[in-house]
Tab-separated table of C-alpha atoms in Angstrom:
chain	number	residue	atom	x	y	z
A	1	VAL	CA	-0.052	-0.259	0.012
A	2	ILE	CA	1.159	3.823	-0.691
A	3	LYS	CA	1.559	6.073	1.858
A	4	ASP	CA	2.813	9.060	2.461
A	5	ALA	CA	6.295	10.453	5.447
A	6	THR	CA	3.686	9.850	7.738
A	7	GLY	CA	2.818	6.374	7.303
A	8	HIS	CA	-1.574	7.405	6.402
A	9	LYS	CA	-2.691	6.396	2.782
A	10	VAL	CA	-2.148	8.145	-0.099
A	11	PHE	CA	-5.084	9.775	-1.361
A	12	GLY	CA	-6.948	7.753	1.963
A	13	VAL	CA	-7.345	4.818	-0.213
A	14	ALA	CA	-5.477	1.315	-0.553
A	15	GLN	CA	-7.238	0.731	-3.011
A	16	SER	CA	-9.850	1.455	-6.879
A	17	ILE	CA	-12.450	1.010	-7.780
A	18	SER	CA	-12.537	-1.813	-9.316
A	19	ARG	CA	-10.499	-3.816	-6.064
A	20	LYS	CA	-6.817	-3.455	-7.743
A	21	LYS	CA	-4.460	-2.718	-4.605
A	22	TRP	CA	-1.852	-0.081	-4.767
A	23	ILE	CA	1.188	-1.519	-3.659
A	24	GLU	CA	4.559	0.590	-3.922
A	25	ARG	CA	6.613	-1.062	-5.618
A	26	PRO	CA	10.401	-1.511	-4.176
A	27	TYR	CA	12.541	1.668	-4.079
A	28	GLU	CA	16.300	3.336	-2.978
A	29	PRO	CA	16.017	4.765	0.310
A	30	ARG	CA	18.787	6.758	0.082
A	31	ALA	CA	18.188	7.708	-3.891
A	32	ALA	CA	13.965	8.582	-3.548
A	33	LEU	CA	15.471	10.787	-0.766
A	34	GLY	CA	18.134	11.923	-2.589
A	35	LEU	CA	15.959	12.990	-5.832
A	36	ALA	CA	12.783	14.262	-3.734
A	37	GLN	CA	15.636	16.871	-2.312
A	38	GLN	CA	18.472	18.092	-5.052
A	39	PHE	CA	14.544	19.169	-7.101
A	40	ASN	CA	12.222	20.522	-4.393
A	41	LEU	CA	9.878	17.442	-4.701
A	42	PRO	CA	7.639	15.039	-1.897
A	43	ALA	CA	8.434	11.962	-0.731
A	44	LEU	CA	6.312	9.730	-3.164
A	45	MET	CA	7.530	11.725	-5.705
A	46	GLY	CA	10.823	10.599	-4.696
A	47	ARG	CA	10.022	7.059	-4.727
A	48	LEU	CA	8.375	6.491	-7.191
A	49	LEU	CA	10.796	8.120	-8.939
A	50	SER	CA	13.725	5.689	-7.523
A	51	SER	CA	11.104	2.315	-7.963
A	52	ARG	CA	11.340	4.155	-11.915
A	53	GLY	CA	15.019	3.957	-11.629
A	54	ILE	CA	15.286	7.170	-12.465
A	55	ASP	CA	18.188	9.280	-11.569
A	56	ALA	CA	19.738	12.696	-10.762
A	57	GLU	CA	20.408	12.668	-14.619
A	58	GLY	CA	17.148	11.995	-15.944
A	59	VAL	CA	14.569	12.781	-13.683
A	60	ASN	CA	13.852	16.785	-15.525
A	61	SER	CA	13.726	14.190	-19.000
A	62	TYR	CA	10.815	11.704	-16.849
A	63	LEU	CA	8.850	14.662	-16.171
A	64	ASN	CA	8.948	16.940	-18.946
A	65	PRO	CA	8.908	14.181	-21.576
A	66	LYS	CA	9.726	15.685	-25.765
A	67	LEU	CA	8.185	13.460	-28.206
A	68	ASN	CA	12.099	14.843	-29.997
A	69	THR	CA	13.672	12.282	-27.827
A	70	LEU	CA	10.695	9.521	-27.237
A	71	LEU	CA	9.856	9.116	-30.874
A	72	PRO	CA	12.371	7.275	-33.083
A	73	ASP	CA	13.773	9.466	-36.141
A	74	PRO	CA	10.780	8.062	-39.509
A	75	LEU	CA	13.446	7.993	-41.489
A	76	HIS	CA	14.599	4.742	-39.430
A	77	LEU	CA	10.588	3.490	-40.377
A	78	LEU	CA	10.494	0.272	-43.633
A	79	GLY	CA	10.075	2.379	-46.652
A	80	MET	CA	9.420	5.983	-45.017
A	81	LYS	CA	12.538	6.565	-47.728
A	82	ASP	CA	10.891	5.600	-50.921
A	83	GLY	CA	8.076	6.822	-49.720
A	84	LEU	CA	9.511	10.156	-49.468
A	85	ASN	CA	10.417	10.170	-52.555
A	86	ARG	CA	8.018	9.290	-54.425
A	87	LEU	CA	5.437	12.016	-52.443
A	88	LEU	CA	8.633	13.895	-53.332
A	89	ASP	CA	8.962	14.026	-57.344
A	90	ALA	CA	5.063	13.943	-57.418
A	91	VAL	CA	5.101	16.761	-56.981
A	92	LYS	CA	7.270	18.524	-59.041
A	93	LYS	CA	5.901	17.275	-61.116
A	94	GLY	CA	2.670	18.267	-60.695
A	95	GLN	CA	0.858	15.469	-60.546
A	96	ASN	CA	-2.338	14.549	-58.128
A	97	ILE	CA	-1.155	13.380	-54.506
A	98	ALA	CA	-4.403	11.860	-52.380
A	99	VAL	CA	-4.742	11.091	-48.730
A	100	PHE	CA	-6.204	7.804	-47.985
A	101	GLY	CA	-6.629	7.226	-44.155
A	102	ASP	CA	-8.929	4.578	-42.348
A	103	TYR	CA	-11.520	5.891	-40.423
A	104	ASP	CA	-11.224	5.569	-36.925
A	105	VAL	CA	-10.291	9.067	-34.605
A	106	ASP	CA	-6.743	8.705	-35.522
A	107	GLY	CA	-6.596	7.891	-38.867
A	108	ALA	CA	-9.326	11.097	-40.200
A	109	THR	CA	-7.246	12.824	-37.409
A	110	SER	CA	-4.110	11.880	-38.967
A	111	SER	CA	-5.507	12.862	-42.814
A	112	ALA	CA	-7.177	15.859	-41.786
A	113	LEU	CA	-3.885	16.876	-40.003
A	114	ILE	CA	-1.138	16.490	-43.604
A	115	TYR	CA	-3.955	17.636	-45.764
A	116	ARG	CA	-3.704	20.992	-44.037
A	117	TYR	CA	-0.107	20.364	-43.923
A	118	PHE	CA	0.035	19.890	-48.146
A	119	LEU	CA	-3.201	22.960	-47.967
A	120	ALA	CA	-0.903	25.150	-46.281
A	121	ILE	CA	2.430	24.967	-48.261
A	122	GLY	CA	0.895	25.182	-51.450
A	123	ILE	CA	0.125	21.956	-52.367
A	124	LYS	CA	-3.659	20.284	-53.810
A	125	ILE	CA	-3.764	16.664	-52.082
A	126	ARG	CA	-7.262	14.928	-52.505
């Protein structure tokens, strides 16, 4: 059960509404205290970071993640370079470009984003 520095249950509960118990992972007490003090964090946050193996060097990137450090380089995706070259060729030749997307939320959103991007840079697509 997760407890605060005074030994009380965090948020006054020991389990979720679905009866899953909240059990604190093992952590390194000295490291947890050091992280909490160094970064002016609550003791619980220091313990959580320590239990996840986060050290002082990794605290800022863990608490303030950036997409460019979390996502892989898109050019490493299979077929990306070929697709990019084909797209550039179509733009240079003034060929029609179509955008296909599926009908779920991420498909519709990504299709709309790419459509609006091409319009913004002056390329007509269908």
